[in-house]
CSV table of C-alpha atoms in Angstrom, one decimal:
chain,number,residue,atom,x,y,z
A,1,UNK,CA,-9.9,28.0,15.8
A,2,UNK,CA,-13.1,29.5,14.2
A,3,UNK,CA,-12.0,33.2,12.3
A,4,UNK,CA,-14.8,36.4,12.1
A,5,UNK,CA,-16.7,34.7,9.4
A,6,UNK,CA,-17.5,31.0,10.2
A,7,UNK,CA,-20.7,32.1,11.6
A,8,UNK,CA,-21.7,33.2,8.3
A,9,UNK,CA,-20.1,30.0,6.9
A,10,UNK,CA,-22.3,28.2,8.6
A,11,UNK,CA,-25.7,29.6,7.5
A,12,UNK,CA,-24.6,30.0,4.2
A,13,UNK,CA,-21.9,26.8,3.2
A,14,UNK,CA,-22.1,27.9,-0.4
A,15,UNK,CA,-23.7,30.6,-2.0
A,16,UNK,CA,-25.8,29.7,-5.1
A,17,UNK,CA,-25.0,32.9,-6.8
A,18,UNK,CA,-21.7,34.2,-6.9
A,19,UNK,CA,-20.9,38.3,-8.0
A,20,UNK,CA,-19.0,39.1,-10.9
A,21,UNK,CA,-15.9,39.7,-8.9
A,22,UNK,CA,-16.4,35.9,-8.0
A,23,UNK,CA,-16.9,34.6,-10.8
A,24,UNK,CA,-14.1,36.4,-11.9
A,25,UNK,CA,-11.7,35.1,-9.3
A,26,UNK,CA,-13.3,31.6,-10.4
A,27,UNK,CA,-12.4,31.7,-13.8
A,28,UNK,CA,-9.1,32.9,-12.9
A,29,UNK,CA,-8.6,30.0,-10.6
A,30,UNK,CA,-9.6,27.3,-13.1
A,31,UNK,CA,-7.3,28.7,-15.5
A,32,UNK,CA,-4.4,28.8,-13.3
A,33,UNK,CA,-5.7,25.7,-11.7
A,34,UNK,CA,-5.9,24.1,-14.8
A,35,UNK,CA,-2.5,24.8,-16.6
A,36,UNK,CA,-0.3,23.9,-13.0
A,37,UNK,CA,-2.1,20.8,-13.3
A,38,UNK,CA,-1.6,20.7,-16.6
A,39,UNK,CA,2.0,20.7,-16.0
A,40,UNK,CA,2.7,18.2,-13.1
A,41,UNK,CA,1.2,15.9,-15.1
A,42,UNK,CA,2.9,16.2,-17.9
A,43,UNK,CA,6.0,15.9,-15.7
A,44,UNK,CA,5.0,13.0,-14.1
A,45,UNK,CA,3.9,11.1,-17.2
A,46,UNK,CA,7.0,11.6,-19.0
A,47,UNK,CA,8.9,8.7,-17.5
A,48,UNK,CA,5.9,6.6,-17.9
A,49,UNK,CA,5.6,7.2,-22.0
A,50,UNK,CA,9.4,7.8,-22.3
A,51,UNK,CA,10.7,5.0,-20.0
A,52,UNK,CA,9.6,1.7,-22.3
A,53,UNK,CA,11.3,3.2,-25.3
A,54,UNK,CA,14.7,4.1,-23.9
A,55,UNK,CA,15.2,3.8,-19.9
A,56,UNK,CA,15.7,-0.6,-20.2
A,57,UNK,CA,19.5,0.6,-22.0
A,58,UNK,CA,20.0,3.6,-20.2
A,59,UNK,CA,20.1,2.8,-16.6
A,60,UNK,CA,19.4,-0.5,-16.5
A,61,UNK,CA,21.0,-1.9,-19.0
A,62,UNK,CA,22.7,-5.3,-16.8
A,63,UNK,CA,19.2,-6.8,-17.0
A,64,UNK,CA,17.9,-9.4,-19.1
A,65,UNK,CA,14.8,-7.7,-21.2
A,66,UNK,CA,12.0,-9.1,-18.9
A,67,UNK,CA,13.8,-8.0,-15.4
A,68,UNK,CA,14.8,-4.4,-17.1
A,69,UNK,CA,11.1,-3.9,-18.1
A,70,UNK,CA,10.1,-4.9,-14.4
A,71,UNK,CA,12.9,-2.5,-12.8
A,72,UNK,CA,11.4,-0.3,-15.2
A,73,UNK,CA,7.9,-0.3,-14.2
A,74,UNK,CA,9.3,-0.5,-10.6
A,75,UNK,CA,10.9,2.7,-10.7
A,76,UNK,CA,7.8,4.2,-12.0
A,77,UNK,CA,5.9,2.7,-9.1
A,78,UNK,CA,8.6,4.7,-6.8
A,79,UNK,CA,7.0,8.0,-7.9
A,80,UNK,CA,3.1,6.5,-6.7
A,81,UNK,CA,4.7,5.1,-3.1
A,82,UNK,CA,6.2,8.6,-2.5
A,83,UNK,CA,2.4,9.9,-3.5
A,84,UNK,CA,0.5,9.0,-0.2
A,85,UNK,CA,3.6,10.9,1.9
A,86,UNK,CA,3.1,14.4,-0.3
A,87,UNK,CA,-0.3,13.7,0.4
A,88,UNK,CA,0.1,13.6,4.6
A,89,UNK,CA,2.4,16.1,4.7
A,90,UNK,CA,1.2,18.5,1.9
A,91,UNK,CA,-3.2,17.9,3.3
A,92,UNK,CA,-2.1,18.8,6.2
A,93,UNK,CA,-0.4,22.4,5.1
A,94,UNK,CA,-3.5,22.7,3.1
A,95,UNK,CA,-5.8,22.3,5.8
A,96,UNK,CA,-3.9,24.7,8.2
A,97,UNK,CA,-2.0,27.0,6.2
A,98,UNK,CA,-3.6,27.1,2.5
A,99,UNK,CA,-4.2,25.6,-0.6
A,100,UNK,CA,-2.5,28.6,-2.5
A,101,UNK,CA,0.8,27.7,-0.7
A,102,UNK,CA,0.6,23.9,-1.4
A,103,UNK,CA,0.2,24.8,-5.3
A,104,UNK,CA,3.1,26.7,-5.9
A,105,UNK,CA,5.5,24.5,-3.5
A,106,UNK,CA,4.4,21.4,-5.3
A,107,UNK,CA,4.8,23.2,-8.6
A,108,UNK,CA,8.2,23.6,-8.0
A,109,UNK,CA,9.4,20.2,-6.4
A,110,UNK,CA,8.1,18.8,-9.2
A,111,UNK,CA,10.2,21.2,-12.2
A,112,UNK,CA,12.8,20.9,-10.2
A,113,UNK,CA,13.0,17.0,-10.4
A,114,UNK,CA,11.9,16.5,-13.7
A,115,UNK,CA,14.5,18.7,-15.5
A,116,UNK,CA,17.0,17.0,-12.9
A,117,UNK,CA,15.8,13.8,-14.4
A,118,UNK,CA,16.5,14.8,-18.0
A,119,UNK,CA,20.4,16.5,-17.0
A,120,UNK,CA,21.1,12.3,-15.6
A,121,UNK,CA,24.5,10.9,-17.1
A,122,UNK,CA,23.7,7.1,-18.0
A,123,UNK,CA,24.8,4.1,-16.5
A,124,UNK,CA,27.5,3.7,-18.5
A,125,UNK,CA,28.8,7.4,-18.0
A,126,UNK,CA,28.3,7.1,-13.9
A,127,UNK,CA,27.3,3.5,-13.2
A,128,UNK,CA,25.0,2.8,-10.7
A,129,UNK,CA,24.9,6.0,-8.7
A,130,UNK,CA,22.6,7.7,-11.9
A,131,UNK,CA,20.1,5.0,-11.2
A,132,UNK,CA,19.8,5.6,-7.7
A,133,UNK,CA,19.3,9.2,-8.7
A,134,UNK,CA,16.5,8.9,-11.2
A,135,UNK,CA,15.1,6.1,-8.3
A,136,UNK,CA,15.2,9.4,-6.2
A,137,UNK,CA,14.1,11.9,-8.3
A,138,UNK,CA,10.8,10.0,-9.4
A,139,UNK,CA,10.5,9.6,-5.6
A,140,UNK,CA,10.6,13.7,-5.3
A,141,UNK,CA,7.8,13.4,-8.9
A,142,UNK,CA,5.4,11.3,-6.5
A,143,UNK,CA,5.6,13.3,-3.7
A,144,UNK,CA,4.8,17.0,-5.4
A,145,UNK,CA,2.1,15.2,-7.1
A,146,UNK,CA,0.2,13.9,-3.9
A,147,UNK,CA,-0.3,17.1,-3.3
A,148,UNK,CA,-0.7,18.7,-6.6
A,149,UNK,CA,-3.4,16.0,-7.1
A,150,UNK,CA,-5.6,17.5,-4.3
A,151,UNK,CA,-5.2,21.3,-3.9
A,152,UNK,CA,-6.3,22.8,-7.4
A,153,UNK,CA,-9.3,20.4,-7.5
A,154,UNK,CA,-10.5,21.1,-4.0
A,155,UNK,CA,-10.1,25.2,-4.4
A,156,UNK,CA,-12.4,24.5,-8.3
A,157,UNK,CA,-14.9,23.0,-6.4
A,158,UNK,CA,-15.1,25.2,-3.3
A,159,UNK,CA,-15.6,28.7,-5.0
A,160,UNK,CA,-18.2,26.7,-7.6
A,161,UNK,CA,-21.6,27.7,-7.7
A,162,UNK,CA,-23.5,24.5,-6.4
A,163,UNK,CA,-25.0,23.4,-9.6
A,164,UNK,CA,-21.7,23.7,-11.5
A,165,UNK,CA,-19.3,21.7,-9.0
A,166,UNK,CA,-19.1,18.4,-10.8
A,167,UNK,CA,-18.0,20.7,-13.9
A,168,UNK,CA,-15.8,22.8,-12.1
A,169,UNK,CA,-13.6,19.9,-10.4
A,170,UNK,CA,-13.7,17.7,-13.8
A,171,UNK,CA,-11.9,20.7,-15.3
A,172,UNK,CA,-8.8,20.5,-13.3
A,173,UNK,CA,-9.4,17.0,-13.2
A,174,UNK,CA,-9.2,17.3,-17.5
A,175,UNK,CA,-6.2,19.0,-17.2
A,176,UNK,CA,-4.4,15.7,-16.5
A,177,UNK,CA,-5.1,14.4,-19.8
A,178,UNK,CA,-3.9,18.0,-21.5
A,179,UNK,CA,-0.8,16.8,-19.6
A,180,UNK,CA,-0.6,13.5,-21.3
A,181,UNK,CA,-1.3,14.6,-24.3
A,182,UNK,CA,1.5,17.3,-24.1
A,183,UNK,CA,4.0,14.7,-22.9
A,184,UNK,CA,2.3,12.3,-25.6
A,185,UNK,CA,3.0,14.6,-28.1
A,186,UNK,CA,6.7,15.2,-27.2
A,187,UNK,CA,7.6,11.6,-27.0
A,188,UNK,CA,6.2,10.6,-30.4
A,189,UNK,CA,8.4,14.1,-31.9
A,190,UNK,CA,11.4,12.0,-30.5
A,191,UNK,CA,10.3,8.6,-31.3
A,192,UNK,CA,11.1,9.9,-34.8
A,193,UNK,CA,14.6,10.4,-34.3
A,194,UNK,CA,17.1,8.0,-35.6
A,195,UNK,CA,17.7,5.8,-32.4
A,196,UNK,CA,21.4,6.2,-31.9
A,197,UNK,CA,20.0,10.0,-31.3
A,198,UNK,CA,17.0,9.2,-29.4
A,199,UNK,CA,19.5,7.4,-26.8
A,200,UNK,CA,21.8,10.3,-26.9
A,201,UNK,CA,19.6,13.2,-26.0
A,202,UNK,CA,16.2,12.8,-28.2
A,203,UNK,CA,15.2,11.5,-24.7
A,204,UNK,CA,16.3,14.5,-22.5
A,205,UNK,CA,14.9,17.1,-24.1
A,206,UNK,CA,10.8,16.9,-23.0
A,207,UNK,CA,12.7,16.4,-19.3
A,208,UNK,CA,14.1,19.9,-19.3
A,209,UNK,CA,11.9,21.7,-21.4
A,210,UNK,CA,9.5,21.6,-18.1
A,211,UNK,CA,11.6,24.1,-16.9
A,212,UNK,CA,10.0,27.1,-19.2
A,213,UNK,CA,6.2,25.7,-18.8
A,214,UNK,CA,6.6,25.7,-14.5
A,215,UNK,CA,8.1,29.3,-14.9
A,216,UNK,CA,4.5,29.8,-16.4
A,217,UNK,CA,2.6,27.9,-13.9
A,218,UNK,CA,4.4,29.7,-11.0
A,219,UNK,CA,3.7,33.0,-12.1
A,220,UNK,CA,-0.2,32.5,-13.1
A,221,UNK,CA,-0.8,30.4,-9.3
A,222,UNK,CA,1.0,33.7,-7.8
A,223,UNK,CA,-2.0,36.1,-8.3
A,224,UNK,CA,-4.6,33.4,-7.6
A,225,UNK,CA,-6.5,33.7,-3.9
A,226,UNK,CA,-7.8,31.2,-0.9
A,227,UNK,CA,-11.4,30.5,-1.6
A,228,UNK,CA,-14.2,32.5,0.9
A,229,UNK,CA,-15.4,28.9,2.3
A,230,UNK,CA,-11.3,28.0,3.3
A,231,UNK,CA,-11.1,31.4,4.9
A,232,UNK,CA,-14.1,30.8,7.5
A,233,UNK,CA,-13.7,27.3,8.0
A,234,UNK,CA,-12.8,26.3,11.9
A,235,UNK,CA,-9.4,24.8,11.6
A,236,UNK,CA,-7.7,21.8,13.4
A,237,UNK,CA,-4.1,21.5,14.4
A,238,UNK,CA,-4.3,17.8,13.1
A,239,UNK,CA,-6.6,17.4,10.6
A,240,UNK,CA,-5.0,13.9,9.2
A,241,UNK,CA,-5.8,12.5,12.5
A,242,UNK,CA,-9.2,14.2,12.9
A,243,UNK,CA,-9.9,12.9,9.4
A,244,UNK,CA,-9.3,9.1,10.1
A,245,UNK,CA,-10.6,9.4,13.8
A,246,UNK,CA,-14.1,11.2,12.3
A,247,UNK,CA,-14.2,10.2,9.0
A,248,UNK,CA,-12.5,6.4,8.2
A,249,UNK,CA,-15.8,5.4,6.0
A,250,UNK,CA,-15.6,8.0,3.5
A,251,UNK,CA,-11.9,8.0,3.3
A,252,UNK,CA,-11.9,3.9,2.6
A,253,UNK,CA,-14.4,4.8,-0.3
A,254,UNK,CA,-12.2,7.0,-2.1
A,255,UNK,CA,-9.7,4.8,-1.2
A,256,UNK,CA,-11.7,1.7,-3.4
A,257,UNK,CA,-12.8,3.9,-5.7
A,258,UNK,CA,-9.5,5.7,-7.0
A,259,UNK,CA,-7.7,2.5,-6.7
A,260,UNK,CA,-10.1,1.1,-9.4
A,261,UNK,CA,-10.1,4.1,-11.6
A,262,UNK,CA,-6.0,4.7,-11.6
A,263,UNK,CA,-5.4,0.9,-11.9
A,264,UNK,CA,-7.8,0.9,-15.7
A,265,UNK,CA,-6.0,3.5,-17.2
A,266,UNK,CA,-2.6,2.4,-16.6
A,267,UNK,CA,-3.6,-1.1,-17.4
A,268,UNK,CA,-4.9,0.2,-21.1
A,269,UNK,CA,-2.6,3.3,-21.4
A,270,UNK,CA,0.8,2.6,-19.7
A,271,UNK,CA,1.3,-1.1,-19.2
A,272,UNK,CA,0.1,-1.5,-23.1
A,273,UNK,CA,3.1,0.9,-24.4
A,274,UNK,CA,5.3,-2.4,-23.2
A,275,UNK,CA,3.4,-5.4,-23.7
A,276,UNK,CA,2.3,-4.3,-27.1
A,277,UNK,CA,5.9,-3.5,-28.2
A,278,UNK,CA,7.7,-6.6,-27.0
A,279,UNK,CA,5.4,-8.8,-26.9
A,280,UNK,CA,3.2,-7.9,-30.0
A,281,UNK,CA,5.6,-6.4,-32.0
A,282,UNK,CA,4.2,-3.0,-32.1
A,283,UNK,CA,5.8,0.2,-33.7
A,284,UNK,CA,6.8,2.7,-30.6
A,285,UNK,CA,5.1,5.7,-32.6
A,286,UNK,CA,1.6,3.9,-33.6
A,287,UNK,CA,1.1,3.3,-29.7
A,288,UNK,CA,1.9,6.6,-28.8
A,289,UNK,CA,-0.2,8.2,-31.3
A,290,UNK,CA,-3.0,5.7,-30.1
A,291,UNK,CA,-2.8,7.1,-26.3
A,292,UNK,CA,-2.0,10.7,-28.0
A,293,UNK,CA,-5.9,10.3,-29.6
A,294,UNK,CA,-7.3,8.9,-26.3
A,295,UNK,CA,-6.1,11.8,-24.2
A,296,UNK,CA,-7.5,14.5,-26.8
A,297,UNK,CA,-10.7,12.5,-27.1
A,298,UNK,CA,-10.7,12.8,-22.3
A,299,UNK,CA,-10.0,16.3,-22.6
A,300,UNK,CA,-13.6,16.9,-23.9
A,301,UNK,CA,-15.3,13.8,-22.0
A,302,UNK,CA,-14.0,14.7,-18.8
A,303,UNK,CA,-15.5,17.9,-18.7
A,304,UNK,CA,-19.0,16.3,-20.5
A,305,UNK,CA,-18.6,13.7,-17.3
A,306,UNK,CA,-18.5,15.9,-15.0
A,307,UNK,CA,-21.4,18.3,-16.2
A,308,UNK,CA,-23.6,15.2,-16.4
A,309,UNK,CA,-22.7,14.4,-12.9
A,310,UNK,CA,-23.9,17.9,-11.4
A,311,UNK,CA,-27.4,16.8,-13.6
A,312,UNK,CA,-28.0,13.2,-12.7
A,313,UNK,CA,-25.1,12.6,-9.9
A,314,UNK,CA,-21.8,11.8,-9.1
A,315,UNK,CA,-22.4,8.1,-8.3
A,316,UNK,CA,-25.0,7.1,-11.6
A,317,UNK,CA,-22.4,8.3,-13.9
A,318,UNK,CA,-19.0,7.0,-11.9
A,319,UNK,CA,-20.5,3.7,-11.9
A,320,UNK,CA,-21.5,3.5,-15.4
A,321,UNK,CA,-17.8,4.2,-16.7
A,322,UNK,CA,-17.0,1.3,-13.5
A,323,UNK,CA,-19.2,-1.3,-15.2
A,324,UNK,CA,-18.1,-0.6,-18.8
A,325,UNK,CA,-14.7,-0.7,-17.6
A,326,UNK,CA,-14.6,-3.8,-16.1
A,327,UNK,CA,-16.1,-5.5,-19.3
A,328,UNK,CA,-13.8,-3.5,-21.7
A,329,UNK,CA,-10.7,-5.6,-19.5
A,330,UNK,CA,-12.3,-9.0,-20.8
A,331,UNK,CA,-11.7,-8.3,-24.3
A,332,UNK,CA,-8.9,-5.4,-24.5
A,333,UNK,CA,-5.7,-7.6,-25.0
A,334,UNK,CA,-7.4,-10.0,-27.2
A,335,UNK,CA,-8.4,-7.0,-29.5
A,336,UNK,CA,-4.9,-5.5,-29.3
A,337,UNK,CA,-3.2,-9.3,-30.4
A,338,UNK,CA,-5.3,-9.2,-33.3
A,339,UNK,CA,-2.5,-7.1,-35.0
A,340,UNK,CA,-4.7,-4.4,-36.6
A,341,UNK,CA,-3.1,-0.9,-35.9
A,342,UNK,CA,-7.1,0.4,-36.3
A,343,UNK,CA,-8.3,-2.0,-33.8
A,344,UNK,CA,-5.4,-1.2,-31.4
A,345,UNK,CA,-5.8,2.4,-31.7
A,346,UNK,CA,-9.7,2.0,-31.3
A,347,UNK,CA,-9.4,0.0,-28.4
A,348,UNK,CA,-7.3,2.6,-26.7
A,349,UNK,CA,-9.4,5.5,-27.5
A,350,UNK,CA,-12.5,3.8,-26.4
A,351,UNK,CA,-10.9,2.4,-22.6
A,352,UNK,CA,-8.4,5.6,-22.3
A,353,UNK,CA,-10.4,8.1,-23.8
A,354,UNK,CA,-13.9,7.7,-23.0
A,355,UNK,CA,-14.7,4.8,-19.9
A,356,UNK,CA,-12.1,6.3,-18.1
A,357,UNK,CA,-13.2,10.0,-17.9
A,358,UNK,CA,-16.8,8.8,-17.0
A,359,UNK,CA,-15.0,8.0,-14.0
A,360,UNK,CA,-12.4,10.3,-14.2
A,361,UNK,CA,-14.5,13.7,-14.5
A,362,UNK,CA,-17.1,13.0,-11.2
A,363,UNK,CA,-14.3,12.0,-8.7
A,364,UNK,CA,-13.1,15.5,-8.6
A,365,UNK,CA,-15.7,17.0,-7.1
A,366,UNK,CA,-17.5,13.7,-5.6
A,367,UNK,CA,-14.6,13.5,-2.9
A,368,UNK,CA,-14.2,16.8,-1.8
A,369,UNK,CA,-17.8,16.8,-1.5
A,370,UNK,CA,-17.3,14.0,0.9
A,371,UNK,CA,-15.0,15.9,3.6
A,372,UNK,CA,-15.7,19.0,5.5
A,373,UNK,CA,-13.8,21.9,4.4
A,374,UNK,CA,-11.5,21.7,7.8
A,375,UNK,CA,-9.9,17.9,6.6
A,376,UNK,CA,-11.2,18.2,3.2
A,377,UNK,CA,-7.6,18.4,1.8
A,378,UNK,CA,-6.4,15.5,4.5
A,379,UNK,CA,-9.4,12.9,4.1
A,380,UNK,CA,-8.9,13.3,0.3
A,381,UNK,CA,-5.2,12.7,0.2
A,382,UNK,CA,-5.2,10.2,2.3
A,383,UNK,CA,-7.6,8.0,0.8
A,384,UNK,CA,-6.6,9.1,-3.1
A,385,UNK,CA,-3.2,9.0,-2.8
A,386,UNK,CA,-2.7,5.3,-1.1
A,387,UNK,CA,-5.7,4.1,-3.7
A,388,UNK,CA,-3.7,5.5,-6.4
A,389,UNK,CA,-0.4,3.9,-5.3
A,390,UNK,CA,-2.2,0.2,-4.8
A,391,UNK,CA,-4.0,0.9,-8.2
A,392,UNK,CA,-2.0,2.8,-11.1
A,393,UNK,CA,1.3,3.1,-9.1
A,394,UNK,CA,1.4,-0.8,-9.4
A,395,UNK,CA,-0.6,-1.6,-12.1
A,396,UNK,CA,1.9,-1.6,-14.7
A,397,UNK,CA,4.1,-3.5,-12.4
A,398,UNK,CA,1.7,-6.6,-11.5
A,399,UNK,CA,0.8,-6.5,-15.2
A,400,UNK,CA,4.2,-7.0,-16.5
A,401,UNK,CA,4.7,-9.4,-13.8
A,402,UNK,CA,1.2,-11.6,-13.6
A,403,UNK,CA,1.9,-11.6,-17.4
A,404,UNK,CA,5.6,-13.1,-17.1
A,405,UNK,CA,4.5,-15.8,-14.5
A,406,UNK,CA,1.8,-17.1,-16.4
A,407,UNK,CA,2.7,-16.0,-20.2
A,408,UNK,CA,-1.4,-14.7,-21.0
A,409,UNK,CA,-3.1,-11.2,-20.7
A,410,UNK,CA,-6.3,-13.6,-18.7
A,411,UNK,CA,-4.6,-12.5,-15.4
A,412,UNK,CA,-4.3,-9.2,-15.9
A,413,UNK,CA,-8.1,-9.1,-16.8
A,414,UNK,CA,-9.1,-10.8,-13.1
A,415,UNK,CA,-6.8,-9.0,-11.4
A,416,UNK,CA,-8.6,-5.3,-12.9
A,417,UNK,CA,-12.4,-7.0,-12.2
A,418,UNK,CA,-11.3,-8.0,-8.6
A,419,UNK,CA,-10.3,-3.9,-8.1
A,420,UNK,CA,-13.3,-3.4,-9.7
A,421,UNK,CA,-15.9,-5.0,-7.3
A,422,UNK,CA,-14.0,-3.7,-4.9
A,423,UNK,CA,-15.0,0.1,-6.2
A,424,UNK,CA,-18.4,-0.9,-7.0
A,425,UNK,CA,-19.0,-2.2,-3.4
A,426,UNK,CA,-17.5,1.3,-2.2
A,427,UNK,CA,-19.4,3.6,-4.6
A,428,UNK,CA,-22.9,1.7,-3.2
A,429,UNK,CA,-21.9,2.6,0.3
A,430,UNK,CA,-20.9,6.3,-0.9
A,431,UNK,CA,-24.3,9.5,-0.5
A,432,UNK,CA,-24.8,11.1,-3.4
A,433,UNK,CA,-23.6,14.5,-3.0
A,434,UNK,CA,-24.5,16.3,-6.1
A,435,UNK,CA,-27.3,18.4,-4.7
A,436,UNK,CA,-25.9,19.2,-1.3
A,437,UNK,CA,-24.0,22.1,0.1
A,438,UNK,CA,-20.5,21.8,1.3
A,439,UNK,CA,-20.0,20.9,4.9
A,440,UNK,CA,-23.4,19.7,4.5
């Protein structure tokens, strides 16, 4: 169904000039945009930076060290699995109902669960019924982030100016790391507690403190509006379907492409927070300072990425931070067994905090870009959600296990370049889309 205005739509896809009152309502949108975001993430990456440290005693605490750190990493997977679902379900409200509606109902799933998460009795209070709950609250974690994931970005990039979308998306897209760094910052305050009083409720207290920051984020998305482009666009009663019916290429290249960019940064920023404290010996605070100081260094190189991108495109820069990446994986654990905090913590600063946001900042406007606006939220979800669950939502997981089949880091490395190729081969099938319109 085509409203008043898709004729205009349609001559005009995106105006290169925007009025004051729109660019006005832009900046109000990133802001908003950008602290919502801000906040799921930091919900979501809680259990990843908190769970190492404390969640092995807590709620599994029957295992042997090696199958607890797997049941760990498992649980943590639960929240990527459930990512692809929120992504269905909450593209396809997007597409038909609103973006607006999907960012304040996602916002809330995810408080919800995550103060939920920090309220759990242990498994010695309540045995194994608080397990299956944090199993099932992380699963509730995934699924408001696969949507969460797509709706601020894709509203960024739709009321850009066309010259300034690559900045515009990596903006929300930085606000993951602001995130990190916020939950980052919260786990090492408690990593400096005693550790009989970390165990008791040191841990607990970044869980429900979310509940004051998506009070914040509710109120600020509240006032913010549908984008012009949304408004006119012809909708479809199915636009998953019409997206993998029309559209299966592009969706298989951000498919390859996230699955490869997710699975590097959890490989060097969450899988390391174990492997270099069992294995290496590692201090729990020097490691999360380290990823502290890669997150601050990608919330300006996100940003920087995806300016350069609306200058010399998405895929030059994308696959620079692809190549770099996959070479950074050959020598990473080596540098990080050489037992030099400065080496560790440069090592993580350089893969974390600047490879990744080369590839980090273009993707969030380099998929929308990819869509038409009437499946644009669908065809993204679809193929970023599922690449993120086969890339960081296992990562960590076929790390920790590749490493305790074979007892060296060599694996881990193959298995990242084989997801790399795999990226590379999608970005060289991928057009360039930095210079055209939307719905182009």
């Amino acid at each position: 169904m085509m409203n008043e205005h898709a004729t205009t739509a349609a001559i005009t896809p995106q105006s290169e000039r925007k009025t004051k009152s729109e660019q006005a309502a832009h900046r109000k949108l990133l802001v908003a945009g950008a602290i919502g975001t801000t906040i799921e993430w930091y919900d979501f990456f809680l259990y990843g930076l908190i769970a190492p440290f404390v969640f092995e005693r807590l709620f599994f605490p029957k295992f042997d060290p090696t199958t607890a750190t797997i049941a760990v990493f498992a649980t943590f997977a639960v929240g990527f699995l459930a990512r692809p679902l929120g992504g269905v379900i909450f593209g396809h409200f997007g597409d038909v109902v609103g973006r607006k509606s999907v960012l304040l109902s996602t916002m809330l799933i995810m408080g919800l669960a995550t103060m939920t998460m920090g309220l759990l009795p242990t498994y010695e209070a309540a045995g194994v019924a608080t397990t299956i709950a944090l199993v099932l609250l992380r699963f509730l974690q995934g699924f408001a982030l696969g949507g969460e994931a797509t709706a601020a970005g894709l509203m960024a990039v739709e009321t850009a100016s066309k010259n300034s979308r690559g900045l515009s998306g990596a903006v929300i897209q930085a606000a993951g790391p602001i995130g990190v760094v916020l939950a980052s910052l919260s786990v090492l305050l408690i990593t400096r507690l005693p550790e009989a009083d970390l165990l008791s409720y040191g841990w607990r207290i970044p869980f429900v403190a979310s509940g004051v920051l998506v009070a914040v984020g509710l109120y600020l998305r509240y006032g913010i509006e549908e984008s012009k482009l949304f408004k006119a666009a012809e909708t479809t009663e199915r636009p998953a379907v019409e997206a993998i019916k029309k559209y299966p290429k592009q969706i298989l290249i951000v498919f390859f492409i996230e699955l490869a960019q997710t699975s590097f940064f959890y490989l060097s920023a969450i899988y390391t927070l174990s492997y270099a404290t069992q294995t290496l010996g590692v201090a729990r605070g020097t490691l999360a300072q380290a990823v502290l100081i890669a997150n601050i260094c990608g919330l300006f190189f996100v940003p920087f990425f995806g300016a350069l991108s609306d200058r010399v495109g998405r895929r030059p820069v994308y696959g620079t931070g692809l190549v770099l990446a996959a070479v950074s994986m050959l020598v990473f654990y080596d540098v990080l067994a050489m037992g030099s905090v400065t080496y560790l913590t440069i090592a993580i600063v350089i893969t974390a905090g600047i490879i990744h946001p080369m590839m980090f900042g273009p993707e969030g406007s380099f998929f929308p870009e990819l869509f038409p606006t009437s499946v644009r939220f669908s065809g993204v979800s679809i193929g970023k959600q599922f690449g993120t669950v086969l890339g960081g939502g296992i990562a960590p997981l076929v790390a920790a296990t590749l490493y305790a089949r074979f007892g060296t880091t060599t694996a881990i490395s193959v298995y990242f370049i084989i997801l790399a190729v795999g990226g590379g081969i999608a970005l060289a099938m991928a057009r360039e889309t930095a210079k055209s319109a939307l719905d182009e």
